Coordinates of C-alpha atoms and ligand atoms in Angstrom, one line a residue:
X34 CA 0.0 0.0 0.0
X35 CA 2.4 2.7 1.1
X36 CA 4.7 1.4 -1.9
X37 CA 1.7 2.2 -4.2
X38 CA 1.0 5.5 -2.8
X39 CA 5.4 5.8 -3.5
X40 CA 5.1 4.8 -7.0
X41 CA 2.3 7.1 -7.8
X42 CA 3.6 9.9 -6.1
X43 CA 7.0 9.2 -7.9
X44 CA 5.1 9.7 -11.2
X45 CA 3.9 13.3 -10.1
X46 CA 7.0 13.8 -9.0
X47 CA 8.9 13.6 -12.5
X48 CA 6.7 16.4 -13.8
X49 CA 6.3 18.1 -10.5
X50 CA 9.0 19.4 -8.1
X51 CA 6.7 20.5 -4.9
X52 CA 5.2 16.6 -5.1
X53 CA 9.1 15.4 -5.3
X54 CA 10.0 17.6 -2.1
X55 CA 7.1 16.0 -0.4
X56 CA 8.0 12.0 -1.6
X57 CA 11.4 13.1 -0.1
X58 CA 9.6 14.2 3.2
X59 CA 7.3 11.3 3.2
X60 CA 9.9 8.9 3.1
X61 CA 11.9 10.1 5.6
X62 CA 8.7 10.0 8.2
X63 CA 8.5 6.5 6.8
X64 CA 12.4 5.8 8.0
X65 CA 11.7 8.2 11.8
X66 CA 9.1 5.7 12.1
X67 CA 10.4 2.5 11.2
X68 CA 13.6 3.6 13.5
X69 CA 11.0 4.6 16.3
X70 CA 9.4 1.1 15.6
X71 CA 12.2 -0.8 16.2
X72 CA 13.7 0.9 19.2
X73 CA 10.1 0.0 21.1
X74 CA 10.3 -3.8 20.0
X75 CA 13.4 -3.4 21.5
X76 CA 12.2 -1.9 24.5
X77 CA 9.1 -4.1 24.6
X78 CA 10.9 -7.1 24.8
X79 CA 12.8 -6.2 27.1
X80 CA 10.8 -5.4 29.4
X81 CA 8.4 -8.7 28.9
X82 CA 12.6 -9.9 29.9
X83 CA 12.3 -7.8 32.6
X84 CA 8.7 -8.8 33.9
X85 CA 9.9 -12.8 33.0
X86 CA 12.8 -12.6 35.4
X87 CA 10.7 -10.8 38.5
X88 CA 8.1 -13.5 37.7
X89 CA 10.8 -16.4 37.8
X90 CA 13.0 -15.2 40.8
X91 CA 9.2 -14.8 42.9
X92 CA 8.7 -18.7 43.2
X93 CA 12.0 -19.4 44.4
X94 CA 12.2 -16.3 47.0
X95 CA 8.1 -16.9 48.0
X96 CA 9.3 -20.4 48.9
X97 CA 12.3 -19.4 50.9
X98 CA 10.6 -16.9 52.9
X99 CA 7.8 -18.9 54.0
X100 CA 10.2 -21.8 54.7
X101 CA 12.5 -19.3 56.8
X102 CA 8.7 -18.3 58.7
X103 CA 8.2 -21.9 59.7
X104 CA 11.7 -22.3 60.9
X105 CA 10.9 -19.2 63.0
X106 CA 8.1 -20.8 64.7
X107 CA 9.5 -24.1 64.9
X108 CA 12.8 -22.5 67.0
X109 CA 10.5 -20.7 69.2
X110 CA 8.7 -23.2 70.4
X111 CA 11.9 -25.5 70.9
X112 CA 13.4 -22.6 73.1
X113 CA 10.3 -22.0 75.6
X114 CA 9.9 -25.7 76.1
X115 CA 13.8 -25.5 77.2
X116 CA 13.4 -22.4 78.8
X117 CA 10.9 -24.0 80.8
X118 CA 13.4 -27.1 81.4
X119 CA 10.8 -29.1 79.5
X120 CA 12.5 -30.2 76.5
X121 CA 11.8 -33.7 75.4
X122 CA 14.6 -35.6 73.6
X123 CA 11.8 -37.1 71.0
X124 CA 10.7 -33.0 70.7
X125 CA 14.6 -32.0 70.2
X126 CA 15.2 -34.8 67.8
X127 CA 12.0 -34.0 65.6
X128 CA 12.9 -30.3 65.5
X129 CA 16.7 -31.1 64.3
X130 CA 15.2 -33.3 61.2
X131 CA 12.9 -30.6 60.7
X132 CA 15.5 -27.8 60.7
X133 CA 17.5 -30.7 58.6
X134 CA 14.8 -30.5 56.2
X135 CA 14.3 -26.5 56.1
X136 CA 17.8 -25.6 55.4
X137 CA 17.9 -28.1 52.5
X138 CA 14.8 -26.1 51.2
X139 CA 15.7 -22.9 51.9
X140 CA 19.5 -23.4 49.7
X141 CA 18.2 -25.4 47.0
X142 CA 15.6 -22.2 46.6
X143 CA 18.4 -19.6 46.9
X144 CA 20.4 -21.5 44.4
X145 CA 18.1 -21.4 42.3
X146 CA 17.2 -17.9 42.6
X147 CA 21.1 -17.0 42.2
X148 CA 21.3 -18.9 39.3
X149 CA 18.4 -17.4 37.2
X150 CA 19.9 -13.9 37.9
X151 CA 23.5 -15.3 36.6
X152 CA 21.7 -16.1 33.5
X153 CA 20.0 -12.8 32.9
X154 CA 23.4 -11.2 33.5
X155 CA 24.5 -13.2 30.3
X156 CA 21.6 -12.4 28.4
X157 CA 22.0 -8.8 29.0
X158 CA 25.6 -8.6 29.7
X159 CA 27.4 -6.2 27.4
X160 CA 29.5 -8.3 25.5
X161 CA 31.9 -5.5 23.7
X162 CA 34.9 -6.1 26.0
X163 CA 36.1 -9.6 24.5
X164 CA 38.9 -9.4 22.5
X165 CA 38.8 -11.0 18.7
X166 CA 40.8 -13.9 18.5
X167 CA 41.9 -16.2 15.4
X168 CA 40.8 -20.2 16.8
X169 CA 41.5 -23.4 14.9
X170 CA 37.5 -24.0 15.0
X171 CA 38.2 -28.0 15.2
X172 CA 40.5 -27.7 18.3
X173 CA 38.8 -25.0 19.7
X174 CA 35.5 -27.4 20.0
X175 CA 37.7 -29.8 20.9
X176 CA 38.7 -27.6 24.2
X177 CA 35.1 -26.8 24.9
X178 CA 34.1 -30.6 24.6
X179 CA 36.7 -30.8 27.3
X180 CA 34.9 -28.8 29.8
X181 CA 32.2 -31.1 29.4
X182 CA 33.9 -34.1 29.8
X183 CA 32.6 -35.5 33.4
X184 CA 29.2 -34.9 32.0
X185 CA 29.7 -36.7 28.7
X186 CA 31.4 -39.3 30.5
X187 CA 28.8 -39.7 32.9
X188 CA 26.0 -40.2 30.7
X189 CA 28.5 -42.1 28.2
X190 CA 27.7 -40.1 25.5
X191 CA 30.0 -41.0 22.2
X192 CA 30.9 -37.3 20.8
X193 CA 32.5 -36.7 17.6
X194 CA 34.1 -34.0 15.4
X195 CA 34.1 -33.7 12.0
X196 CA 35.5 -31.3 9.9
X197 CA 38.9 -30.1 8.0
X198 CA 42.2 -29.3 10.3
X199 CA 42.8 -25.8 10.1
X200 CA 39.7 -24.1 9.4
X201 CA 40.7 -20.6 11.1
X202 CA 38.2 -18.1 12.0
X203 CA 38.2 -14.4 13.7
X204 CA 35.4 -14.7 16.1
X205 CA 34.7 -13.6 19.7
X206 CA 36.0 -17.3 20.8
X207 CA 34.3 -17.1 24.8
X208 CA 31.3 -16.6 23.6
X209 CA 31.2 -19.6 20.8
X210 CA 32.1 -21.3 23.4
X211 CA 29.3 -20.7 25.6
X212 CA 26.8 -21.8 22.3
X213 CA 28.3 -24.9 21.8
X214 CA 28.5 -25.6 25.2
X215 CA 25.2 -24.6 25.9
X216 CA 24.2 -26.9 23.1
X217 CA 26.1 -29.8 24.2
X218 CA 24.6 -29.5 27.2
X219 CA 21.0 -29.5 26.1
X220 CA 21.3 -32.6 24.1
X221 CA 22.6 -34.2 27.5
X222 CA 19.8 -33.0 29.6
X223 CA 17.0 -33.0 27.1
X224 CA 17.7 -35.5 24.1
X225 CA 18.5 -38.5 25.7
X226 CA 15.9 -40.2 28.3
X227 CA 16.0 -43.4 27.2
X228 CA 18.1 -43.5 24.3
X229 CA 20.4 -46.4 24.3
X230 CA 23.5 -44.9 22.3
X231 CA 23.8 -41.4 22.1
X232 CA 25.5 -39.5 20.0
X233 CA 26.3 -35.7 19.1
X234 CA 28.5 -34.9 16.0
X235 CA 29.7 -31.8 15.7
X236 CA 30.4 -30.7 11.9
X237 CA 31.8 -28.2 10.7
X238 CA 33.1 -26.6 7.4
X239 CA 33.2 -23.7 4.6
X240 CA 30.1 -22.3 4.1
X241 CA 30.9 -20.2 0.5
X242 CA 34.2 -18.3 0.6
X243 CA 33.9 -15.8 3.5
X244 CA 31.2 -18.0 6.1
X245 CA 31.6 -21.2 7.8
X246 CA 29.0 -23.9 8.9
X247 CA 28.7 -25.8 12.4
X248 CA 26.1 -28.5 12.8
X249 CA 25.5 -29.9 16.1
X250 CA 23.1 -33.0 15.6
X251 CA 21.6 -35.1 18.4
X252 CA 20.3 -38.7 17.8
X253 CA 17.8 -38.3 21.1
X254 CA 14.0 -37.8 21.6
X255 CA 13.6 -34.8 19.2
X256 CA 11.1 -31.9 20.0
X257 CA 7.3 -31.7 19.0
X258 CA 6.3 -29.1 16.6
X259 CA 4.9 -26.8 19.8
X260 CA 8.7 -26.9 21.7
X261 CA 10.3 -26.0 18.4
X262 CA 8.2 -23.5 18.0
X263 CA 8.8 -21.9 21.9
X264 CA 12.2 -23.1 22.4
X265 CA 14.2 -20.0 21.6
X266 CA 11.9 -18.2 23.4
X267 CA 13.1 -16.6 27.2
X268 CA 11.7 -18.8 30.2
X269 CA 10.5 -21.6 27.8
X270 CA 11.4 -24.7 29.2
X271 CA 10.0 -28.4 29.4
X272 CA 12.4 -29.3 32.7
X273 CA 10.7 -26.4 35.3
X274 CA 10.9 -29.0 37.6
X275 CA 14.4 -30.2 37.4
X276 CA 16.1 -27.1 37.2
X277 CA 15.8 -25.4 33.9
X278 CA 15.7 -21.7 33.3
X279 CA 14.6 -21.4 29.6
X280 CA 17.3 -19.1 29.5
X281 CA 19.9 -21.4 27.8
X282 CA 18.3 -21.0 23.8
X283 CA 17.2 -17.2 24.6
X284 CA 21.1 -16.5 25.1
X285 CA 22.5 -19.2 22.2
X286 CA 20.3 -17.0 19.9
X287 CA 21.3 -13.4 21.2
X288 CA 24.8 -14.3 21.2
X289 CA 25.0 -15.8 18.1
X290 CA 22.4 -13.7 15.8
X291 CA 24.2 -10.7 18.1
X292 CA 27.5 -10.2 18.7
X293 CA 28.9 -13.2 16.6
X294 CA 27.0 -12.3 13.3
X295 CA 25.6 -15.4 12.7
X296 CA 22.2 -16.7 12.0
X297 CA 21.2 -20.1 13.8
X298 CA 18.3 -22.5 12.8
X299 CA 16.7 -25.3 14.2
X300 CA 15.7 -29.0 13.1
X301 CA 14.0 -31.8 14.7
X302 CA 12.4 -34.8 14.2
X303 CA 10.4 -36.4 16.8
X304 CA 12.1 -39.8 17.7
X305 CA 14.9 -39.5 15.7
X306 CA 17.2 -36.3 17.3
X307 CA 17.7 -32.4 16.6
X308 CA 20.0 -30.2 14.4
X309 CA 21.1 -27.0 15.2
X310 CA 22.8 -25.2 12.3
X311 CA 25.1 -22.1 13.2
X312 CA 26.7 -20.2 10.6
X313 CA 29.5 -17.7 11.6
X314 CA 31.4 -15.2 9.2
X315 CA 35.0 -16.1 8.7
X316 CA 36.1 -12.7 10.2
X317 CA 33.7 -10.9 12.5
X318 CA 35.5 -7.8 12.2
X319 CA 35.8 -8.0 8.5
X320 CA 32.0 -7.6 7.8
Ligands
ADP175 N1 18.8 -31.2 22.0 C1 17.6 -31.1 22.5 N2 16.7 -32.2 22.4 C2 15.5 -32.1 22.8 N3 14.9 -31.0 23.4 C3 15.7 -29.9 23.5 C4 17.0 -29.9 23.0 N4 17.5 -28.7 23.3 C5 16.6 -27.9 23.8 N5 15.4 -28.7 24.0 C6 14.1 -28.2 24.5 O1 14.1 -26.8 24.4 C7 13.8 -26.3 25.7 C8 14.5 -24.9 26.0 O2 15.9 -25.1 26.1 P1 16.7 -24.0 27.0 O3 16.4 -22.7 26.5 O4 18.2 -24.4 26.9 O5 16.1 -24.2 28.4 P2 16.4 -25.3 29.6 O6 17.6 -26.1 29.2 O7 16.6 -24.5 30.8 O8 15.1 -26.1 29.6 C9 14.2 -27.4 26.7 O9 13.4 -27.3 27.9 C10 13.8 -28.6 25.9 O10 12.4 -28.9 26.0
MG176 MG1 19.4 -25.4 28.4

């Protein structure tokens, strides 16, 4: 519509010089807005960030605090029945499992409180202040893969890399890093529940002269069409229960659609695994 309304006002315009001043102004409300567009998504979505993370950090803190209450009430009654010289040992006993109990509740609630806001400092963390770096991208997997080791040991995961020797690339290397790992790691946690050999490969390679390619393919339980659709999305997760953020994707896709200049897609098949494809420039700087 508003590329119609261009086109005929271009055709005034070659006739008519007060219509061509007035494309020219047109236009540039067009750009103002489109610019003013973008800066609210922007805003928008972070602030739906925001509101996730207050949200997320509630439950953990709610439960805490109303553990730390009980505990209250439990100590005060332990102290007046000793005050009183009428402490039980069955009382005394009972009130140290149940203060066993509480403190396990009250950590494993603080953890997890600490560790959702050490993931929204990655997702919003300004990332400007790694240096560029030129990595063997083979080798360099191979030294993330190494960080991972007690995990891929432990669920004896077979992980292998394929690709040339010596594919170099100019990249921010900490925060590939953190993608693969992060990838690794979901196949591990996610893919796997009763898969009796898995397997990641990691593949990478040139992708036309100045990109390259990395594949990280799972042979586990796949997603359904509804978590592919969700997965990148902040606080999505299918493991609330266990531990999961839904953070892990959110940041993957920032960082690597972000400060890495890549673009990152995702395959999966139900039963049969998932495929992340990443591709990266050669040279970040040189784009
Ligand atoms: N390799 C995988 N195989 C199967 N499901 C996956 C895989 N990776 C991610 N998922 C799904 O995507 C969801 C979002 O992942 P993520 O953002 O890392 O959050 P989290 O790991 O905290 O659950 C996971 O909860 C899981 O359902
Ligand atoms: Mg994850």
């Amino acid at each position: 519509m508003v590329f119609r309304t261009l086109c005929a006002y271009g055709a005034i315009a070659l006739s008519n010089a007060a219509a061509y001043a007035k494309v020219d102004s047109t236009l540039s409300e067009l750009r103002a807005t489109q610019g003013r567009l973008v800066q609210q998504e922007k805003h928008a979505s972070l602030g739906q960030l925001v509101a996730g993370v207050a949200h997320e950090i509630n439950t953990p803190l709610g439960v805490a605090f109303t553990m730390a209450t009980h505990l209250q009430v439990e100590r005060d009654e332990i102290a007046q029945a000793f005050n009183a010289n009428q402490l039980k040992r069955l009382a005394m006993e009972q009130f140290l499992d149940k203060l066993n109990e509480g403190l396990r509740i009250l950590t494993g609630n603080l953890e997890r409180a600490a560790d959702l806001i050490r993931s929204f400092k990655q997702v919003s963390a300004d990332r400007s202040s790694e240096a560029l770096r030129t990595v063997d991208l083979g080798a360099y997997a191979g030294d993330v893969l190494k960080s991972l080791d007690p995990m891929i040991r432990q669920r004896r995961v077979a992980v292998t890399i394929d690709g040339p020797p010596g594919l170099a690339i100019t990249t921010l290397p900490g925060l590939l890093a953190q993608v693969v790992s992060n990838l690794v790691q979901n196949a591990i946690v996610h893919g796997f529940a009763g898969v009796e050999r898995p397997e990641i490969l990691i593949a990478i390679g040139r992708a036309g002269s100045d990109r390259v390619a990395i594949a990280i393919t799972d042979n586990g339980n796949g997603m359904p069409p509804d978590v592919q659709a969700k997965a990148f999305d902040p606080f999505f997760t299918t493991k609330r229960d266990s531990g999961g953020t839904g953070l892990g994707l959110h940041i993957v896709h920032n960082l690597v659609t972000g400060p890495l200049q890549g673009t990152i897609d995702l395959a999966s098949v139900p039963g049969h695994g998932t495929r992340f494809l990443i591709t990266l420039p050669v040279d970040v700087a040189g784009r």
